[in-house]
GROMACS .gro file of N, CA and C in nm:
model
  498
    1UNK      N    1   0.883   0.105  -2.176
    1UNK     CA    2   0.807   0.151  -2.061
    1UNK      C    3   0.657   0.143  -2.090
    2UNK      N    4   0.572   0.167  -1.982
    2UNK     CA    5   0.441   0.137  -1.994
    2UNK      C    6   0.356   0.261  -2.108
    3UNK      N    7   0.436   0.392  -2.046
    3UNK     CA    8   0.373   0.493  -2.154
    3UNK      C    9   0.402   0.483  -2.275
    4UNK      N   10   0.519   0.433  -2.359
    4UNK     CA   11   0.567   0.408  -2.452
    4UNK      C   12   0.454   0.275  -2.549
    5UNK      N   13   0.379   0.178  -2.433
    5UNK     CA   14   0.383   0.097  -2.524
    5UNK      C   15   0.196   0.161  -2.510
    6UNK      N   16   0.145   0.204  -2.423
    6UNK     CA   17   0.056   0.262  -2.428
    6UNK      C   18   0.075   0.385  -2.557
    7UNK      N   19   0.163   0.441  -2.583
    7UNK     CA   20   0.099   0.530  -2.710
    7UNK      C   21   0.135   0.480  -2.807
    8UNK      N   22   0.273   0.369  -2.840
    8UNK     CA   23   0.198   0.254  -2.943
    8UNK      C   24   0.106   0.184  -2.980
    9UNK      N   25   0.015   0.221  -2.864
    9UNK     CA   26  -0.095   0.078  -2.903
    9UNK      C   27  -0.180   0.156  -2.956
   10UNK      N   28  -0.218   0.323  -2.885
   10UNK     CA   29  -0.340   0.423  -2.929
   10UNK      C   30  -0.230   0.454  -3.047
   11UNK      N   31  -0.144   0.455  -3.088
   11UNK     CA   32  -0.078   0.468  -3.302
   11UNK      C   33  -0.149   0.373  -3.346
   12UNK      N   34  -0.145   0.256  -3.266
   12UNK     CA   35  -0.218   0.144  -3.376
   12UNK      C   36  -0.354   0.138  -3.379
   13UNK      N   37  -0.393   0.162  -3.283
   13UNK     CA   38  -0.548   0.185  -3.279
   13UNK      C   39  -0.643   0.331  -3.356
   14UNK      N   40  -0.531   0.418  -3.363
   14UNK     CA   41  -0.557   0.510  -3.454
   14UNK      C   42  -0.564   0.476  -3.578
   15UNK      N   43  -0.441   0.411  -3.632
   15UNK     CA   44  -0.414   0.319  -3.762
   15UNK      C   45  -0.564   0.256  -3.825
   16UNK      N   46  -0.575   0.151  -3.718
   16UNK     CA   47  -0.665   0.076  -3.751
   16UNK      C   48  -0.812   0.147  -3.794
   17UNK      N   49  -0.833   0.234  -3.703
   17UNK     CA   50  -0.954   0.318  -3.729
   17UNK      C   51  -0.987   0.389  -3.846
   18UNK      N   52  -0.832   0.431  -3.895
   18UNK     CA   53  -0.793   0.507  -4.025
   18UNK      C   54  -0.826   0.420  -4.183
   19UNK      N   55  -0.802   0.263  -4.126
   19UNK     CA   56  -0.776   0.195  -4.182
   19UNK      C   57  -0.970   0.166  -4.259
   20UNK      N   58  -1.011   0.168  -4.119
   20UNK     CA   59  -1.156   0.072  -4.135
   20UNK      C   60  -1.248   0.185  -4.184
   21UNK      N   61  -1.249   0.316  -4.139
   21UNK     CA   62  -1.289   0.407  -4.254
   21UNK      C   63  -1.235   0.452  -4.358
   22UNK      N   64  -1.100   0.410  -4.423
   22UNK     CA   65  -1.108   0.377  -4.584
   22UNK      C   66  -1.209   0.317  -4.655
   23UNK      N   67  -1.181   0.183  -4.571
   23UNK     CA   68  -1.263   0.096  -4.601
   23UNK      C   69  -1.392   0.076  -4.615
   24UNK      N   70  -1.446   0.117  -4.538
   24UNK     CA   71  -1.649   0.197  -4.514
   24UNK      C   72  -1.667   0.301  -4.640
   25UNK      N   73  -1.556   0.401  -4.670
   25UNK     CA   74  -1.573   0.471  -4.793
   25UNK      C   75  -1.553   0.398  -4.869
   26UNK      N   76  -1.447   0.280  -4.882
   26UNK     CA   77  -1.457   0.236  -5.050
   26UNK      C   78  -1.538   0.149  -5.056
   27UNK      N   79  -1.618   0.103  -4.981
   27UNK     CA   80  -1.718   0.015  -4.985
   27UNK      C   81  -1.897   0.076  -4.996
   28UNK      N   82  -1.896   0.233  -4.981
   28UNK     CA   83  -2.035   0.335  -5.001
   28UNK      C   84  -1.971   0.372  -5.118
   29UNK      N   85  -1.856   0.377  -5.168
   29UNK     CA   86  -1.836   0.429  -5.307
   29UNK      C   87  -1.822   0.318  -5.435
   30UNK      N   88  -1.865   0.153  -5.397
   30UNK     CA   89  -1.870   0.075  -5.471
   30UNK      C   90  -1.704   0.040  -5.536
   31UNK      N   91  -1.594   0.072  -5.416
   31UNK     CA   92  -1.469   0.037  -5.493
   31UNK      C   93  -1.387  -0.126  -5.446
   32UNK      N   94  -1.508  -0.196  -5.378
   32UNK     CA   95  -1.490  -0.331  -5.301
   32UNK      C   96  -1.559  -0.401  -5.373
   33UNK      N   97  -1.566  -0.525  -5.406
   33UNK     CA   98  -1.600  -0.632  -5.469
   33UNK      C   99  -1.753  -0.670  -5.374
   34UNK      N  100  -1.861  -0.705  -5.423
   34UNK     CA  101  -1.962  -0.712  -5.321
   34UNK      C  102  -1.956  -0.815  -5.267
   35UNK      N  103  -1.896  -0.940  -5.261
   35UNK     CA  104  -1.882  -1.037  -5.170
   35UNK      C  105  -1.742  -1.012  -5.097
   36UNK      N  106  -1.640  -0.922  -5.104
   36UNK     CA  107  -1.568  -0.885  -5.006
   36UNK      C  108  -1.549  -0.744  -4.956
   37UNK      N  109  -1.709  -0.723  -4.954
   37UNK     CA  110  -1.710  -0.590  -4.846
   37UNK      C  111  -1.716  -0.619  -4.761
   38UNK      N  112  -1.794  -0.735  -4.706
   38UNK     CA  113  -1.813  -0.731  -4.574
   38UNK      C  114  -1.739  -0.781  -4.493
   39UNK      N  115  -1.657  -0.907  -4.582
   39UNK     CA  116  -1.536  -0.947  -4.511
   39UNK      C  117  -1.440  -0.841  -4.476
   40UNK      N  118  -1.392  -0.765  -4.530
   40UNK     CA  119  -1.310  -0.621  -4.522
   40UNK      C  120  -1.340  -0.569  -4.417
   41UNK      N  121  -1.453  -0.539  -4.428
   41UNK     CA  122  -1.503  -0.491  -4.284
   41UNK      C  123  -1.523  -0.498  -4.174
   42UNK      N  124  -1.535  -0.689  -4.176
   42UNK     CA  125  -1.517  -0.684  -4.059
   42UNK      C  126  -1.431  -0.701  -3.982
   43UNK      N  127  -1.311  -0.754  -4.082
   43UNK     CA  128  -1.151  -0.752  -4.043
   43UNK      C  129  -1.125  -0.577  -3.994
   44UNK      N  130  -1.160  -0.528  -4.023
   44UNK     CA  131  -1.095  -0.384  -3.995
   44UNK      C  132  -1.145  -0.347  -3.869
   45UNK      N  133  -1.293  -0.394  -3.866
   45UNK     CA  134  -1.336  -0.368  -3.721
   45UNK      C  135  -1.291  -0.408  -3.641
   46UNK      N  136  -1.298  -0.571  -3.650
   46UNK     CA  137  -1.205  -0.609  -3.562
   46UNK      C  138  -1.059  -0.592  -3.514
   47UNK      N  139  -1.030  -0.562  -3.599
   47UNK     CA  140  -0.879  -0.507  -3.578
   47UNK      C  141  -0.880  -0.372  -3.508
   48UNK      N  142  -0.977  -0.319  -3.534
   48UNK     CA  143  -0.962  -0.167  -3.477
   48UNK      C  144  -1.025  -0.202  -3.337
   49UNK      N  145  -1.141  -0.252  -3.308
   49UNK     CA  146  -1.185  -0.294  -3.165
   49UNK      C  147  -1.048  -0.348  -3.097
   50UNK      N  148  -1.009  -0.420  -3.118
   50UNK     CA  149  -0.895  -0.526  -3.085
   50UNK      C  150  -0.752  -0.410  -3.028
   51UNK      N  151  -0.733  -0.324  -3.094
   51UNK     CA  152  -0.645  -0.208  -3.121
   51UNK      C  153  -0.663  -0.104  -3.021
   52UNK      N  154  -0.803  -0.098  -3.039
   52UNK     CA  155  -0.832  -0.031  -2.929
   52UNK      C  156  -0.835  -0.030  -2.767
   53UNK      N  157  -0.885  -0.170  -2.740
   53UNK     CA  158  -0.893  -0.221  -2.624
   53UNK      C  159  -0.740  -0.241  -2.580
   54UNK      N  160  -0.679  -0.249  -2.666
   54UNK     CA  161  -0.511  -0.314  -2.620
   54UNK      C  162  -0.456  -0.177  -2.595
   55UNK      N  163  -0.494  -0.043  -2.675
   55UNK     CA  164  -0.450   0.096  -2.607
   55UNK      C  165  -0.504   0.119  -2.487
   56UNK      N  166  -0.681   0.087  -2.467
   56UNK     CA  167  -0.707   0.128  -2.298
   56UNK      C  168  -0.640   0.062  -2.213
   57UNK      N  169  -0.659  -0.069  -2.258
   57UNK     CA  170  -0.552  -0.164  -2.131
   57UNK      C  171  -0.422  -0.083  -2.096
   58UNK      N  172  -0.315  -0.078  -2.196
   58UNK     CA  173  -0.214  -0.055  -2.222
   58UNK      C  174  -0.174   0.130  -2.101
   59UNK      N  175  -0.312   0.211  -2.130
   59UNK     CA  176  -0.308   0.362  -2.102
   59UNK      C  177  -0.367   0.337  -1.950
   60UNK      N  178  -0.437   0.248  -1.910
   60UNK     CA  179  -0.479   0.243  -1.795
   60UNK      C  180  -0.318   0.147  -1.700
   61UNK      N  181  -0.286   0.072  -1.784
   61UNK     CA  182  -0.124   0.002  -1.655
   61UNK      C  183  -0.064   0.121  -1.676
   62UNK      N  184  -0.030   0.193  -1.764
   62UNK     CA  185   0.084   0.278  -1.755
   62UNK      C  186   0.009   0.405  -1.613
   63UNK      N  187  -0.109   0.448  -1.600
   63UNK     CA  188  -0.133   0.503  -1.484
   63UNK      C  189  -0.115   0.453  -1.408
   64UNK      N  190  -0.184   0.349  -1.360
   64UNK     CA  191  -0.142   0.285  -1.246
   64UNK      C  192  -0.008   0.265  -1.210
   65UNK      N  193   0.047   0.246  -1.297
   65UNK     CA  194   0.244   0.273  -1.274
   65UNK      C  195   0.284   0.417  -1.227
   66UNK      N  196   0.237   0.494  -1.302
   66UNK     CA  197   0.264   0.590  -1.256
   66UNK      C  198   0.194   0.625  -1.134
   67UNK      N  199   0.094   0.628  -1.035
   67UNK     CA  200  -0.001   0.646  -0.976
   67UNK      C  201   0.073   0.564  -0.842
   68UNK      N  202   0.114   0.428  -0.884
   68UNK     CA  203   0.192   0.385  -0.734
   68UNK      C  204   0.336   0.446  -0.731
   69UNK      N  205   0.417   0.495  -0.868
   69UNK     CA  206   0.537   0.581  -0.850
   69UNK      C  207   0.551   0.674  -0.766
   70UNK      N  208   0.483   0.765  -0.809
   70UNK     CA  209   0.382   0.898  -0.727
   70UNK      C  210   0.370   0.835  -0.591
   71UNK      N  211   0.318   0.750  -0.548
   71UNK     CA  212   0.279   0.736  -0.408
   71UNK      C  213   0.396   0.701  -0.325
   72UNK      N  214   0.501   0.607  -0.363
   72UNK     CA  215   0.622   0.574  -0.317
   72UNK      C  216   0.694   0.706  -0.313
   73UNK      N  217   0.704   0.763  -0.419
   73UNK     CA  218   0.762   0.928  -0.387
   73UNK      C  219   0.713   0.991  -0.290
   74UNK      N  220   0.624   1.057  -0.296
   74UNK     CA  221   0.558   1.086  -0.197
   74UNK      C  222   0.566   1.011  -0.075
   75UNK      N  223   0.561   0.937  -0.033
   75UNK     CA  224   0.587   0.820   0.079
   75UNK      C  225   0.786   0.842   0.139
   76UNK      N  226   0.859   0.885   0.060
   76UNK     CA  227   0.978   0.849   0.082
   76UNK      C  228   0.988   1.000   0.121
   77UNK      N  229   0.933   1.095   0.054
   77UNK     CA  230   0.945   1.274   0.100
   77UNK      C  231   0.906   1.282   0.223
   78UNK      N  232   0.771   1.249   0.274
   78UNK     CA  233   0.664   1.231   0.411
   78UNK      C  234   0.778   1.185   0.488
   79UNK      N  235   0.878   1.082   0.472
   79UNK     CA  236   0.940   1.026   0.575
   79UNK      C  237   1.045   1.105   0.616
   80UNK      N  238   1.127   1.175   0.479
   80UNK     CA  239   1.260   1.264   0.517
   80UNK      C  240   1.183   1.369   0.598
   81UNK      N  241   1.108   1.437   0.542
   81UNK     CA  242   1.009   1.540   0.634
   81UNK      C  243   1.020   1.495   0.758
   82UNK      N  244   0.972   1.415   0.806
   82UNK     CA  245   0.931   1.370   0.935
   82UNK      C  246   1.058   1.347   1.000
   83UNK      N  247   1.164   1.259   0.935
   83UNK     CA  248   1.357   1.269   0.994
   83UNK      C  249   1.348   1.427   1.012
   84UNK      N  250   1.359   1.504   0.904
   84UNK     CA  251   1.361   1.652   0.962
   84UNK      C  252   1.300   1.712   1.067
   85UNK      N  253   1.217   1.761   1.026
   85UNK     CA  254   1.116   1.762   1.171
   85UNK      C  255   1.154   1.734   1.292
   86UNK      N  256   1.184   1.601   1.291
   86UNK     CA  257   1.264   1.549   1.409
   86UNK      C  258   1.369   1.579   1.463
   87UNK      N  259   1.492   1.594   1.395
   87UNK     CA  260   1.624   1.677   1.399
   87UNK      C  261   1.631   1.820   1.417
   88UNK      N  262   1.513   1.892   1.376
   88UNK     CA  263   1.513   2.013   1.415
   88UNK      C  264   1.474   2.043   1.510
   89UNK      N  265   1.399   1.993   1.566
   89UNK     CA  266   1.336   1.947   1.701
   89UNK      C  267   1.437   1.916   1.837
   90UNK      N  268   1.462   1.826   1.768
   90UNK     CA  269   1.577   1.776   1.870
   90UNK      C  270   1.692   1.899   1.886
   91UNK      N  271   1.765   1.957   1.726
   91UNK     CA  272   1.847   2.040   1.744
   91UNK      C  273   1.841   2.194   1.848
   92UNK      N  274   1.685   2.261   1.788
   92UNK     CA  275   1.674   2.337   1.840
   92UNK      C  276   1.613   2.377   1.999
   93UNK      N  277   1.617   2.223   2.044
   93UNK     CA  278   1.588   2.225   2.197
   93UNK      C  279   1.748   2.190   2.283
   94UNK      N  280   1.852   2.145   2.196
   94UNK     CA  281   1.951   2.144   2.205
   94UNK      C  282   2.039   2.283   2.265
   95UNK      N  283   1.982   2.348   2.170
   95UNK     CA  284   2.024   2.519   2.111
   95UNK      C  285   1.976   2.598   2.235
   96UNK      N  286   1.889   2.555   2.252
   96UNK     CA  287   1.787   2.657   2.396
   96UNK      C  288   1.874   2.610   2.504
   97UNK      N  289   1.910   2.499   2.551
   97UNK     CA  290   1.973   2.482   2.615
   97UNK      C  291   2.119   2.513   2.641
   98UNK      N  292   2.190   2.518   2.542
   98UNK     CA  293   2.299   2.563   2.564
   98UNK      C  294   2.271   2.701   2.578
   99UNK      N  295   2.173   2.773   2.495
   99UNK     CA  296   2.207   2.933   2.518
   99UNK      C  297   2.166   2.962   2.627
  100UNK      N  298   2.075   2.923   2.724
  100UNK     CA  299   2.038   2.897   2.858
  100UNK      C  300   2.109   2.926   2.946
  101UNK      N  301   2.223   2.805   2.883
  101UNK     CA  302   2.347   2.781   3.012
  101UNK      C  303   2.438   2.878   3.014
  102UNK      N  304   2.470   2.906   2.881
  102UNK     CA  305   2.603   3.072   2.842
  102UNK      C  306   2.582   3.164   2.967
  103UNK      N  307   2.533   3.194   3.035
  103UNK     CA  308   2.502   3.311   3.126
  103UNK      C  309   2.592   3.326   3.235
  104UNK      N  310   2.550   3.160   3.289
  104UNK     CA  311   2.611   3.121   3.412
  104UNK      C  312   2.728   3.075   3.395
  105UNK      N  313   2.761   3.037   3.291
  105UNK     CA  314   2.905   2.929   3.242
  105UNK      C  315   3.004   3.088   3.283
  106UNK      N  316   2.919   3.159   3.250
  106UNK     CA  317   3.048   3.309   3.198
  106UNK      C  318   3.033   3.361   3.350
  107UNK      N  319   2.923   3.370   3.408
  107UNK     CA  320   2.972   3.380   3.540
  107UNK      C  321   3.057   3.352   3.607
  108UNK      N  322   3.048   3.234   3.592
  108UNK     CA  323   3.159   3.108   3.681
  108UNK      C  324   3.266   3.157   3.663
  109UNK      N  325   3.306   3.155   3.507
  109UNK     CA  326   3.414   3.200   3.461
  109UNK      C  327   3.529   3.341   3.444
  110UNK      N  328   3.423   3.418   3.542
  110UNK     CA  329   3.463   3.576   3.539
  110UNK      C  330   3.481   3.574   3.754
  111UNK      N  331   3.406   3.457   3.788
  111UNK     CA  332   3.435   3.473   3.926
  111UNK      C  333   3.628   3.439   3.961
  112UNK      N  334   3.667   3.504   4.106
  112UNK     CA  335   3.779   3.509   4.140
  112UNK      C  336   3.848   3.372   4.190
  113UNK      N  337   3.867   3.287   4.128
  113UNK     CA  338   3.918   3.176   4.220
  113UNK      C  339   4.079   3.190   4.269
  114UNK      N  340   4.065   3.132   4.378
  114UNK     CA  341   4.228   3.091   4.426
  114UNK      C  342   4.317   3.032   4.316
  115UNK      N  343   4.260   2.950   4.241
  115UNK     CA  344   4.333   2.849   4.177
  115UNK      C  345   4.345   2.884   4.035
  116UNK      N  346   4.452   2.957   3.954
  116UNK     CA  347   4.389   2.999   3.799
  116UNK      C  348   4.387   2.898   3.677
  117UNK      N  349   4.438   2.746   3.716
  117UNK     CA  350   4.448   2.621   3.650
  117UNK      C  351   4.253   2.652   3.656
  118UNK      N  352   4.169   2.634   3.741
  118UNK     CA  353   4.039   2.612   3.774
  118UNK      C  354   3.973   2.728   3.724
  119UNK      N  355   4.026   2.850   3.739
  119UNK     CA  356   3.956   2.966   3.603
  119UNK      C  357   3.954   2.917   3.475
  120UNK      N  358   4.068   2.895   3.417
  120UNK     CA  359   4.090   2.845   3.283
  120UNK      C  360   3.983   2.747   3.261
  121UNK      N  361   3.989   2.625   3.331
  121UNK     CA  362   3.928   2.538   3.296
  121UNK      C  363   3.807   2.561   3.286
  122UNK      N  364   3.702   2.681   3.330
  122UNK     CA  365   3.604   2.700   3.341
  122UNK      C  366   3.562   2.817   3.205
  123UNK      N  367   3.644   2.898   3.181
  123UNK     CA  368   3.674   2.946   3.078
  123UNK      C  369   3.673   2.895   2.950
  124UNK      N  370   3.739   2.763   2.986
  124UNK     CA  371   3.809   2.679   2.838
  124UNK      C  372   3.613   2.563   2.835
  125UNK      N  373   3.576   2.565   2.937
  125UNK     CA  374   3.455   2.497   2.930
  125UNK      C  375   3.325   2.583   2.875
  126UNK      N  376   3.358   2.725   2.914
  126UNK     CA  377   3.266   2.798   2.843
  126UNK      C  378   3.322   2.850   2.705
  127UNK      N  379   3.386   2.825   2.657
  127UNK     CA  380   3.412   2.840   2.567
  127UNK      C  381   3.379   2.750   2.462
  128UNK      N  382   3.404   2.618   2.521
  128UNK     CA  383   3.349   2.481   2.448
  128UNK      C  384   3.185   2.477   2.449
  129UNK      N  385   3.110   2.524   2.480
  129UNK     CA  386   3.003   2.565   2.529
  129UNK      C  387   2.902   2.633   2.385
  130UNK      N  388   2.999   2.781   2.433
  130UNK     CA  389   2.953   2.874   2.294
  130UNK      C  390   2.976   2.799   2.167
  131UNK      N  391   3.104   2.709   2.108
  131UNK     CA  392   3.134   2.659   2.028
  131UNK      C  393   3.025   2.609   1.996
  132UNK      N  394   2.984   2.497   2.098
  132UNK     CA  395   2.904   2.391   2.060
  132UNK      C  396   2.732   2.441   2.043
  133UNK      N  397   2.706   2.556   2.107
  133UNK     CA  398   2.573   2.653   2.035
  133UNK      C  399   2.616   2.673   1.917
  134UNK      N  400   2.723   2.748   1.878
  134UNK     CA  401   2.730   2.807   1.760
  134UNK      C  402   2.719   2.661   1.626
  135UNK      N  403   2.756   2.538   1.676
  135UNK     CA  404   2.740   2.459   1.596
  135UNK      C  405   2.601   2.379   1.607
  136UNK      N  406   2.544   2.378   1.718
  136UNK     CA  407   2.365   2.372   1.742
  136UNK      C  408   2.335   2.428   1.618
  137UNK      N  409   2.351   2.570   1.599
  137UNK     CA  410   2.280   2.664   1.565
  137UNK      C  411   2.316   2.629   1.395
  138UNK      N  412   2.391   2.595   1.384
  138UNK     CA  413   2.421   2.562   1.221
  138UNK      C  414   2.316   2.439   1.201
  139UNK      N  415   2.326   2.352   1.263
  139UNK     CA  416   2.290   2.249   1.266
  139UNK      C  417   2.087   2.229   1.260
  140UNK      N  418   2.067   2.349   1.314
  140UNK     CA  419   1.932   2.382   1.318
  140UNK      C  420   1.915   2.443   1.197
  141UNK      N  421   1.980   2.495   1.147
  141UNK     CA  422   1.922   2.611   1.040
  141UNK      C  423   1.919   2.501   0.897
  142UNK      N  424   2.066   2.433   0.920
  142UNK     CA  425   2.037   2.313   0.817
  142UNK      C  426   1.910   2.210   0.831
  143UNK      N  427   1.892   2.202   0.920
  143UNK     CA  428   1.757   2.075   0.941
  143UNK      C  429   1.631   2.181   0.904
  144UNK      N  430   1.653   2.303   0.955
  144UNK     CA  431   1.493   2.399   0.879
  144UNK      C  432   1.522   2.350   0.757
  145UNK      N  433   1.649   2.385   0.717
  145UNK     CA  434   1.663   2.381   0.499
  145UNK      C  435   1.609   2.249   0.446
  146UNK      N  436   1.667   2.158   0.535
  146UNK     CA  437   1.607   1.990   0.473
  146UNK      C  438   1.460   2.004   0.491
  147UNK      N  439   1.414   2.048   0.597
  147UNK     CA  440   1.212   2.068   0.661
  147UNK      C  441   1.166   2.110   0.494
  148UNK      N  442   1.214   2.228   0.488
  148UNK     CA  443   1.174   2.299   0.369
  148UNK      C  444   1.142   2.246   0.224
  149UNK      N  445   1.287   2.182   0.227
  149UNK     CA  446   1.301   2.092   0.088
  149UNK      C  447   1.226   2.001   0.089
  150UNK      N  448   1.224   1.908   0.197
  150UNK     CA  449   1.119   1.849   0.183
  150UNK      C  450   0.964   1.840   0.195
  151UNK      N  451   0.924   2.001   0.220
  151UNK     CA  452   0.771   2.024   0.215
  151UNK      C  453   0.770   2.031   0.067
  152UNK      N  454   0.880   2.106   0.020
  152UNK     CA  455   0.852   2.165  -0.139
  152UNK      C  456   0.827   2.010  -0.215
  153UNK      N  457   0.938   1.935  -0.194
  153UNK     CA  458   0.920   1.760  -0.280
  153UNK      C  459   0.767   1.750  -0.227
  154UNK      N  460   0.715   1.758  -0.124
  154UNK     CA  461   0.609   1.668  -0.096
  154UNK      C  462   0.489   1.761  -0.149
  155UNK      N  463   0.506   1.885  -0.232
  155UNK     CA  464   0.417   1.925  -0.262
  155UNK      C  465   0.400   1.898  -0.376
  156UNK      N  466   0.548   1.883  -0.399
  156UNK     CA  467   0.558   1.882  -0.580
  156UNK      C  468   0.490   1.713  -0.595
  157UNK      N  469   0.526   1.605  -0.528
  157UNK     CA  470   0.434   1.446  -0.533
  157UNK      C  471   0.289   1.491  -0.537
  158UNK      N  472   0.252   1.558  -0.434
  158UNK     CA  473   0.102   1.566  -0.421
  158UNK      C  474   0.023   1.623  -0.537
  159UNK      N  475   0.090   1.742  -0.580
  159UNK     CA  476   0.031   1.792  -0.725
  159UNK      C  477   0.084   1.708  -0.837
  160UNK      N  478   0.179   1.631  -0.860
  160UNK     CA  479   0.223   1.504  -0.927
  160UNK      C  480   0.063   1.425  -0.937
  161UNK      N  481   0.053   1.364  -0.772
  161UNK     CA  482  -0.064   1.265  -0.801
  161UNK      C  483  -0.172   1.272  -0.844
  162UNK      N  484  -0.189   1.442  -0.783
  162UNK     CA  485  -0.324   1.495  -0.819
  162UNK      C  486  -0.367   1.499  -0.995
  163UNK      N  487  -0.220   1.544  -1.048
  163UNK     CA  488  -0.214   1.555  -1.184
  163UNK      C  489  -0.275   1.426  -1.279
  164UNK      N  490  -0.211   1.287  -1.186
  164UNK     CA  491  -0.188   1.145  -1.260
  164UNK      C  492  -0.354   1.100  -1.213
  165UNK      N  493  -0.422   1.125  -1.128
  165UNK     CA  494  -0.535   1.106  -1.106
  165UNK      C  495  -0.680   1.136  -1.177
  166UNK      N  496  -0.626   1.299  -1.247
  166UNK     CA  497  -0.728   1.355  -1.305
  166UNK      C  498  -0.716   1.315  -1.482
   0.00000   0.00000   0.00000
């Protein structure tokens, strides 16, 4: 992975650094040959410049990986949110309506008809009625729970990005 090879590269670039101030000491303490101090040195520098630059590279893709991860997350939460939102919306104007109608359905259904096949049926319709609120009503309370969950994900991305940013 990108972080992985990013904190391999700052090990090696640490290395190297470790390496090239040995080297600077054994070369102020006269323990280098005087025509290969400077070669020493400058191999080490270079190696450590070299080491180094390949960790920023390396620490800067692995943000940016992470940084468009984060955003696709975030992007995919924003959307269930918004399906929610929607469904609850829809559900709980659903819900108003049926409980609306319960009033009169039971009217109907308590009036005297000639015919008691035509009570029943009005009965058996308000009944299907309440059912179908009472399953509105589930149906709403679940779409709040998804709303929810998905404010919490989309908070948790946003302080994610905010995190990967700073």
């Amino acid at each position: 992975s990108s972080s992985a090879r990013a904190a391999s590269a700052s090990a090696t670039a640490a290395s190297a650094r470790a390496e090239l101030e040995y080297l600077r000491a054994s070369t102020r303490r006269g323990l280098l040959p005087e025509e290969g101090k400077r070669c020493f040195a400058a191999v080490a520098d270079a190696r450590a410049s070299a080491a180094a630059a390949a960790a920023a590279t390396a620490g800067k893709a692995a943000t940016e990986k992470a940084t468009r991860a984060t955003r696709e997350k975030l992007r995919r939460v924003t959307e269930a949110k918004t399906r929610a939102e929607r469904a609850r919306d829809a559900l709980s104007t659903e819900l108003d309506a049926l409980r609306a109608a319960t009033p009169e359905l039971r009217k109907l259904s308590e009036r005297e008809d000639g015919d008691g096949g035509s009570r029943r049926k009005t009965v058996l319709g308000a009944a299907k009625l309440v059912a179908a609120a009472k399953r509105a009503a589930e149906r709403a309370r679940e779409a709040a729970a998804a709303l929810r969950d998905a404010e919490s994900r989309a908070d948790a991305a946003t302080i994610e990005l905010e995190a990967f940013k700073a």
